[in-house]
Amino acid sequence: MTTSILAQQLRKAQHVVIFTGAGASAESGIPTFRDLLTGLWERFDPAQLATIEAFRADASLCWGWYEWRRQKAGQAQPNGAHLAIAEIAKHMPRLTVVTQNVDDLHERAGSRDVIHLHGSLHSPCCIDCGQPYTLPLTSDALPEDGSRIEPPRCNTCSGYVRPGVVWFGEMLPENAWRAGLAAAEECDVFLSIGTSGIVYPAAELPLRALGHGATVVHINPVRFEISGQEHFLQGPASVMMQSLLREAFGEHPDPQ
Ligand code: OAD
């Protein structure tokens, strides 16, 4: 597979799914989870930070870490991949963005109706009653290595407010999962960008798309094993997506 062959397929496609992981936001300065040295799970222990038990055991440690991540995501800008995806959508009868990312960079690049399989850093809610909680971004610079911050309390039941992300051991938001699955099963081209593809059930989506006859293409700077029916384009997300946009539709948005 080359970007020009994929570009031809995009021009003919009726429905494209763009499925993104942390690698799609890496060039915006948001760390991935599993890249050696820089990945969050190389430096922090998910069992201490990304489970309901961790939050119940030390809510301030957990909340402080997610506030640091929320601030970092809020300060980041969409990169060339986010911008190219939003631009490609304008040329397609239908394009669905399904992301595992908890930032809002797709939306800020102009993508609409983004399906967030793993929730969002920007939608905290009460841990007890589920009531959404509106929270402005703090302007104080938060230290990376775990400043404890007491979580706010719910206006309705006084329970702790928790980050709006899916933690290990939790179900995906039902509507998001159902919509992601339906899109994967209906599309004719499925692009999986910047994900290690090891966290289920999200990682099932490329397989579902393949099983329903879609062309499945993985875009990643690091090659990994795929089945004989899938395709691989090696390179960083922004470079690959901008080439694809240019080759398919002759445009080139400026990365910010
Ligand atoms: P990972 O950190 O597991 O994988 C990131 C992928 O991005 C790797 O395959 C990298 O090679 C690739 N990558 C790095 N830089 C890139 C670039 N510039 N362009 C394209 N790709 C690049 O992140 P995810 O696959 O997103 O879950 O991880 C899946 C889930 O595991 C996350 O949503 C999170 C985590 O635990 C929850 O928080 C529930």
Short mmCIF file of C-alpha atoms and ligand atoms in Angstrom, two decimals:
data_model
loop_
_atom_site.label_atom_id
_atom_site.label_comp_id
_atom_site.label_asym_id
_atom_site.label_seq_id
_atom_site.Cartn_x
_atom_site.Cartn_y
_atom_site.Cartn_z
CA MET A 1 0.00 0.00 0.00
CA THR A 2 1.17 3.54 -0.79
CA THR A 3 -0.48 6.87 0.01
CA SER A 4 -1.39 7.29 -3.67
CA ILE A 5 -3.22 3.94 -3.79
CA LEU A 6 -4.99 4.79 -0.54
CA ALA A 7 -5.81 8.24 -1.98
CA GLN A 8 -7.55 6.56 -4.94
CA GLN A 9 -9.59 4.43 -2.55
CA LEU A 10 -10.55 7.48 -0.50
CA ARG A 11 -11.83 9.26 -3.60
CA LYS A 12 -14.16 6.34 -4.32
CA ALA A 13 -15.21 5.61 -0.73
CA GLN A 14 -18.70 6.23 0.58
CA HIS A 15 -17.83 5.97 4.28
CA VAL A 16 -14.40 6.27 5.85
CA VAL A 17 -13.64 5.57 9.51
CA ILE A 18 -10.63 7.26 11.09
CA PHE A 19 -9.70 5.43 14.29
CA THR A 20 -7.09 7.24 16.38
CA GLY A 21 -4.88 6.46 19.35
CA ALA A 22 -2.38 8.43 21.38
CA GLY A 23 0.11 8.55 18.46
CA ALA A 24 -2.26 10.89 16.60
CA SER A 25 -1.79 13.51 19.34
CA ALA A 26 1.91 12.80 19.96
CA GLU A 27 3.06 15.55 17.58
CA SER A 28 0.91 18.01 19.54
CA GLY A 29 3.11 17.29 22.56
CA ILE A 30 0.73 14.94 24.36
CA PRO A 31 2.62 11.85 25.53
CA THR A 32 1.50 8.40 24.38
CA PHE A 33 1.06 5.57 26.87
CA ARG A 34 3.49 2.89 25.76
CA ASP A 35 6.31 4.52 23.79
CA LEU A 36 9.63 3.71 25.41
CA LEU A 37 10.90 6.47 27.74
CA THR A 38 8.17 8.99 26.88
CA GLY A 39 5.01 6.87 27.33
CA LEU A 40 2.88 7.68 30.37
CA TRP A 41 2.71 4.04 31.45
CA GLU A 42 6.53 3.91 31.34
CA ARG A 43 6.64 6.61 34.01
CA PHE A 44 3.42 6.21 35.98
CA ASP A 45 1.67 3.17 37.38
CA PRO A 46 -1.84 2.75 35.92
CA ALA A 47 -2.87 0.71 38.98
CA GLN A 48 -2.20 3.80 41.15
CA LEU A 49 -3.88 6.29 38.86
CA ALA A 50 -6.31 4.77 36.37
CA THR A 51 -8.69 2.55 38.31
CA ILE A 52 -11.67 3.25 40.53
CA GLU A 53 -9.84 1.57 43.41
CA ALA A 54 -6.92 3.99 42.97
CA PHE A 55 -9.29 6.96 43.09
CA ARG A 56 -11.06 5.64 46.19
CA ALA A 57 -7.68 5.01 47.87
CA ASP A 58 -6.11 8.39 47.08
CA ALA A 59 -8.49 10.74 45.28
CA SER A 60 -6.18 13.76 45.51
CA LEU A 61 -3.21 11.96 43.94
CA CYS A 62 -5.38 10.69 41.14
CA TRP A 63 -7.22 13.97 40.54
CA GLY A 64 -3.94 15.95 40.57
CA TRP A 65 -2.50 13.70 37.87
CA TYR A 66 -5.57 14.04 35.64
CA GLU A 67 -5.63 17.80 36.17
CA TRP A 68 -2.03 17.92 34.96
CA ARG A 69 -3.01 15.91 31.90
CA ARG A 70 -6.11 18.07 31.30
CA GLN A 71 -3.99 21.21 31.47
CA LYS A 72 -1.43 19.74 29.04
CA ALA A 73 -4.18 18.73 26.61
CA GLY A 74 -5.83 22.15 26.92
CA GLN A 75 -2.57 23.91 26.05
CA ALA A 76 -1.79 21.61 23.09
CA GLN A 77 -2.76 22.55 19.53
CA PRO A 78 -4.14 20.21 16.84
CA ASN A 79 -1.37 18.95 14.56
CA GLY A 80 -1.26 18.27 10.83
CA ALA A 81 -2.99 14.91 11.26
CA HIS A 82 -6.00 16.36 13.10
CA LEU A 83 -6.27 19.15 10.52
CA ALA A 84 -5.95 16.80 7.54
CA ILE A 85 -8.65 14.49 8.96
CA ALA A 86 -11.09 17.40 9.35
CA GLU A 87 -10.28 18.56 5.81
CA ILE A 88 -10.68 15.09 4.26
CA ALA A 89 -14.15 14.88 5.85
CA LYS A 90 -15.25 17.86 3.74
CA HIS A 91 -14.58 15.85 0.57
CA MET A 92 -16.28 12.62 1.62
CA PRO A 93 -19.94 11.60 1.61
CA ARG A 94 -19.35 10.32 5.16
CA LEU A 95 -16.39 10.21 7.54
CA THR A 96 -16.57 9.05 11.15
CA VAL A 97 -13.83 9.81 13.65
CA VAL A 98 -13.59 7.23 16.43
CA THR A 99 -10.90 8.03 18.99
CA GLN A 100 -9.39 6.39 22.02
CA ASN A 101 -7.96 9.78 22.97
CA VAL A 102 -9.31 11.80 25.86
CA ASP A 103 -8.18 15.18 24.49
CA ASP A 104 -10.37 17.35 22.25
CA LEU A 105 -7.86 18.00 19.46
CA HIS A 106 -10.04 16.42 16.75
CA GLU A 107 -12.89 18.76 17.67
CA ARG A 108 -10.59 21.78 17.81
CA ALA A 109 -9.27 20.88 14.34
CA GLY A 110 -12.87 20.97 13.05
CA SER A 111 -14.02 17.32 13.18
CA ARG A 112 -17.66 16.89 14.14
CA ASP A 113 -19.47 14.20 16.15
CA VAL A 114 -16.25 12.57 17.29
CA ILE A 115 -16.86 9.25 19.04
CA HIS A 116 -14.79 9.10 22.25
CA LEU A 117 -14.45 5.44 23.23
CA HIS A 118 -12.43 6.20 26.36
CA GLY A 119 -14.29 9.32 27.50
CA SER A 120 -12.81 12.79 27.80
CA LEU A 121 -10.56 14.73 30.16
CA HIS A 122 -12.98 17.60 29.66
CA SER A 123 -16.13 15.94 30.98
CA PRO A 124 -15.65 15.26 34.71
CA CYS A 125 -18.63 13.94 36.63
CA CYS A 126 -19.64 12.86 40.13
CA ILE A 127 -18.25 9.47 41.12
CA ASP A 128 -21.42 8.67 43.06
CA CYS A 129 -24.40 10.07 41.11
CA GLY A 130 -22.81 10.66 37.66
CA GLN A 131 -23.87 14.33 37.50
CA PRO A 132 -21.64 16.21 34.99
CA TYR A 133 -19.44 18.90 36.55
CA THR A 134 -18.27 22.05 34.80
CA LEU A 135 -14.68 22.86 35.56
CA PRO A 136 -12.59 25.69 34.08
CA LEU A 137 -8.94 24.98 33.23
CA THR A 138 -6.64 26.18 35.98
CA SER A 139 -4.09 28.78 34.95
CA ASP A 140 -1.58 27.65 37.62
CA ALA A 141 1.25 25.56 36.16
CA LEU A 142 0.82 22.06 37.57
CA PRO A 143 3.91 19.97 38.28
CA GLU A 144 4.11 16.76 36.29
CA ASP A 145 5.10 14.38 39.04
CA GLY A 146 1.94 14.23 41.04
CA SER A 147 0.86 17.30 42.89
CA ARG A 148 -2.06 16.24 45.09
CA ILE A 149 -5.20 18.26 44.39
CA GLU A 150 -8.40 17.65 46.32
CA PRO A 151 -11.16 16.92 43.77
CA PRO A 152 -14.18 19.23 43.78
CA ARG A 153 -17.46 17.98 45.24
CA CYS A 154 -20.64 17.32 43.28
CA ASN A 155 -23.22 20.13 43.50
CA THR A 156 -26.03 17.59 43.86
CA CYS A 157 -24.81 14.89 46.25
CA SER A 158 -21.42 16.14 47.51
CA GLY A 159 -19.66 13.06 46.14
CA TYR A 160 -16.17 13.51 44.72
CA VAL A 161 -15.91 14.66 41.11
CA ARG A 162 -13.89 12.19 39.02
CA PRO A 163 -12.24 12.52 35.60
CA GLY A 164 -14.58 11.71 32.70
CA VAL A 165 -12.29 9.01 31.32
CA VAL A 166 -12.71 5.25 31.18
CA TRP A 167 -10.48 3.53 33.73
CA PHE A 168 -9.09 0.02 33.59
CA GLY A 169 -11.80 -2.44 34.55
CA GLU A 170 -14.63 -0.10 33.46
CA MET A 171 -17.03 -0.56 30.55
CA LEU A 172 -16.78 1.76 27.56
CA PRO A 173 -19.61 4.32 27.31
CA GLU A 174 -22.35 2.24 25.72
CA ASN A 175 -23.46 4.72 23.07
CA ALA A 176 -19.91 5.43 21.95
CA TRP A 177 -19.08 1.75 21.68
CA ARG A 178 -22.25 0.95 19.76
CA ALA A 179 -21.68 3.86 17.35
CA GLY A 180 -18.00 2.94 16.85
CA LEU A 181 -18.87 -0.66 16.14
CA ALA A 182 -21.63 0.27 13.68
CA ALA A 183 -19.29 2.66 11.83
CA ALA A 184 -16.54 -0.01 11.62
CA GLU A 185 -19.00 -2.53 10.22
CA GLU A 186 -20.44 -0.10 7.65
CA CYS A 187 -17.36 1.65 6.30
CA ASP A 188 -15.43 0.82 3.16
CA VAL A 189 -12.08 2.27 4.30
CA PHE A 190 -10.86 2.06 7.92
CA LEU A 191 -7.71 4.02 8.85
CA SER A 192 -6.16 3.17 12.20
CA ILE A 193 -3.73 5.92 13.16
CA GLY A 194 -1.20 5.97 16.02
CA THR A 195 -2.44 3.15 18.20
CA SER A 196 -0.63 0.14 19.58
CA GLY A 197 -3.91 -1.76 19.13
CA ILE A 198 -3.59 -3.74 22.31
CA VAL A 199 -6.37 -2.31 24.46
CA TYR A 200 -9.67 -4.13 24.01
CA PRO A 201 -12.46 -3.77 23.18
CA ALA A 202 -11.33 -0.71 21.15
CA ALA A 203 -8.72 -2.83 19.33
CA GLU A 204 -11.51 -5.01 18.00
CA LEU A 205 -12.73 -2.28 15.63
CA PRO A 206 -10.16 -2.79 12.83
CA LEU A 207 -10.92 -6.52 12.92
CA ARG A 208 -14.66 -5.86 12.69
CA ALA A 209 -14.09 -3.54 9.74
CA LEU A 210 -11.93 -6.16 8.04
CA GLY A 211 -14.53 -8.84 8.68
CA HIS A 212 -17.13 -6.66 6.95
CA GLY A 213 -15.01 -6.15 3.84
CA ALA A 214 -13.37 -2.76 4.50
CA THR A 215 -9.84 -1.88 3.40
CA VAL A 216 -7.97 -1.58 6.71
CA VAL A 217 -4.80 0.53 6.82
CA HIS A 218 -2.57 1.13 9.85
CA ILE A 219 -0.53 4.33 10.00
CA ASN A 220 2.32 4.30 12.49
CA PRO A 221 6.00 5.23 12.54
CA VAL A 222 6.78 1.85 14.14
CA ARG A 223 5.99 -1.26 12.14
CA PHE A 224 4.06 -4.04 13.89
CA GLU A 225 2.60 -7.34 12.84
CA ILE A 226 -0.66 -7.30 10.89
CA SER A 227 -2.62 -9.95 9.04
CA GLY A 228 -2.09 -10.55 5.31
CA GLN A 229 -5.36 -8.73 4.49
CA GLU A 230 -4.45 -5.49 6.29
CA HIS A 231 -2.13 -2.73 5.06
CA PHE A 232 0.55 -0.64 6.70
CA LEU A 233 1.83 2.86 5.95
CA GLN A 234 4.93 3.68 7.94
CA GLY A 235 5.45 7.25 9.14
CA PRO A 236 4.28 9.90 11.60
CA ALA A 237 0.57 10.71 11.54
CA SER A 238 0.88 14.34 10.44
CA VAL A 239 3.17 13.60 7.47
CA MET A 240 1.13 10.63 6.29
CA MET A 241 -2.26 12.32 6.65
CA GLN A 242 -1.13 15.52 4.93
CA SER A 243 0.29 13.51 2.01
CA LEU A 244 -2.93 11.58 1.83
CA LEU A 245 -5.02 14.76 1.79
CA ARG A 246 -2.80 16.27 -0.90
CA GLU A 247 -2.82 13.16 -3.07
CA ALA A 248 -6.53 12.48 -2.69
CA PHE A 249 -7.93 15.99 -2.86
CA GLY A 250 -5.01 18.31 -3.73
CA GLU A 251 -5.05 20.36 -0.55
CA HIS A 252 -2.56 21.10 2.17
CA PRO A 253 -3.74 22.75 5.41
CA ASP A 254 -1.03 24.55 7.34
CA PRO A 255 -0.13 22.73 10.53
CA GLN A 256 -0.31 25.17 13.45
P1 OAD B 1 -0.16 3.59 22.97
O1 OAD B 1 0.77 4.44 23.76
O2 OAD B 1 -0.38 2.19 23.41
O3 OAD B 1 0.34 3.53 21.45
C1 OAD B 1 0.69 4.71 20.77
C2 OAD B 1 1.06 4.34 19.34
O4 OAD B 1 1.34 5.55 18.66
C3 OAD B 1 2.32 3.47 19.21
O5 OAD B 1 2.04 2.41 18.31
C4 OAD B 1 3.35 4.42 18.62
O6 OAD B 1 4.27 3.76 17.75
C5 OAD B 1 2.46 5.36 17.84
N1 OAD B 1 3.03 6.70 17.57
C6 OAD B 1 3.95 7.40 18.27
N2 OAD B 1 4.20 8.58 17.69
C7 OAD B 1 3.40 8.64 16.58
C8 OAD B 1 3.19 9.60 15.54
N3 OAD B 1 3.84 10.76 15.51
N4 OAD B 1 2.30 9.30 14.57
C9 OAD B 1 1.62 8.12 14.58
N5 OAD B 1 1.79 7.19 15.53
C10 OAD B 1 2.66 7.43 16.51
O7 OAD B 1 -1.54 4.39 22.86
P2 OAD B 1 -2.99 3.85 22.46
O8 OAD B 1 -2.89 2.79 21.44
O9 OAD B 1 -3.82 5.04 22.17
O10 OAD B 1 -6.70 3.88 27.60
O11 OAD B 1 -3.44 3.22 23.83
C11 OAD B 1 -4.75 2.69 23.95
C12 OAD B 1 -5.29 2.97 25.32
O12 OAD B 1 -4.35 2.53 26.32
C13 OAD B 1 -5.47 4.45 25.64
O13 OAD B 1 -6.67 4.99 25.14
C14 OAD B 1 -5.45 4.46 27.14
C15 OAD B 1 -4.30 3.52 27.39
O14 OAD B 1 -4.30 2.85 28.61
C16 OAD B 1 -7.38 4.45 28.58
O15 OAD B 1 -6.99 5.44 29.15
C17 OAD B 1 -8.66 3.75 28.90
#
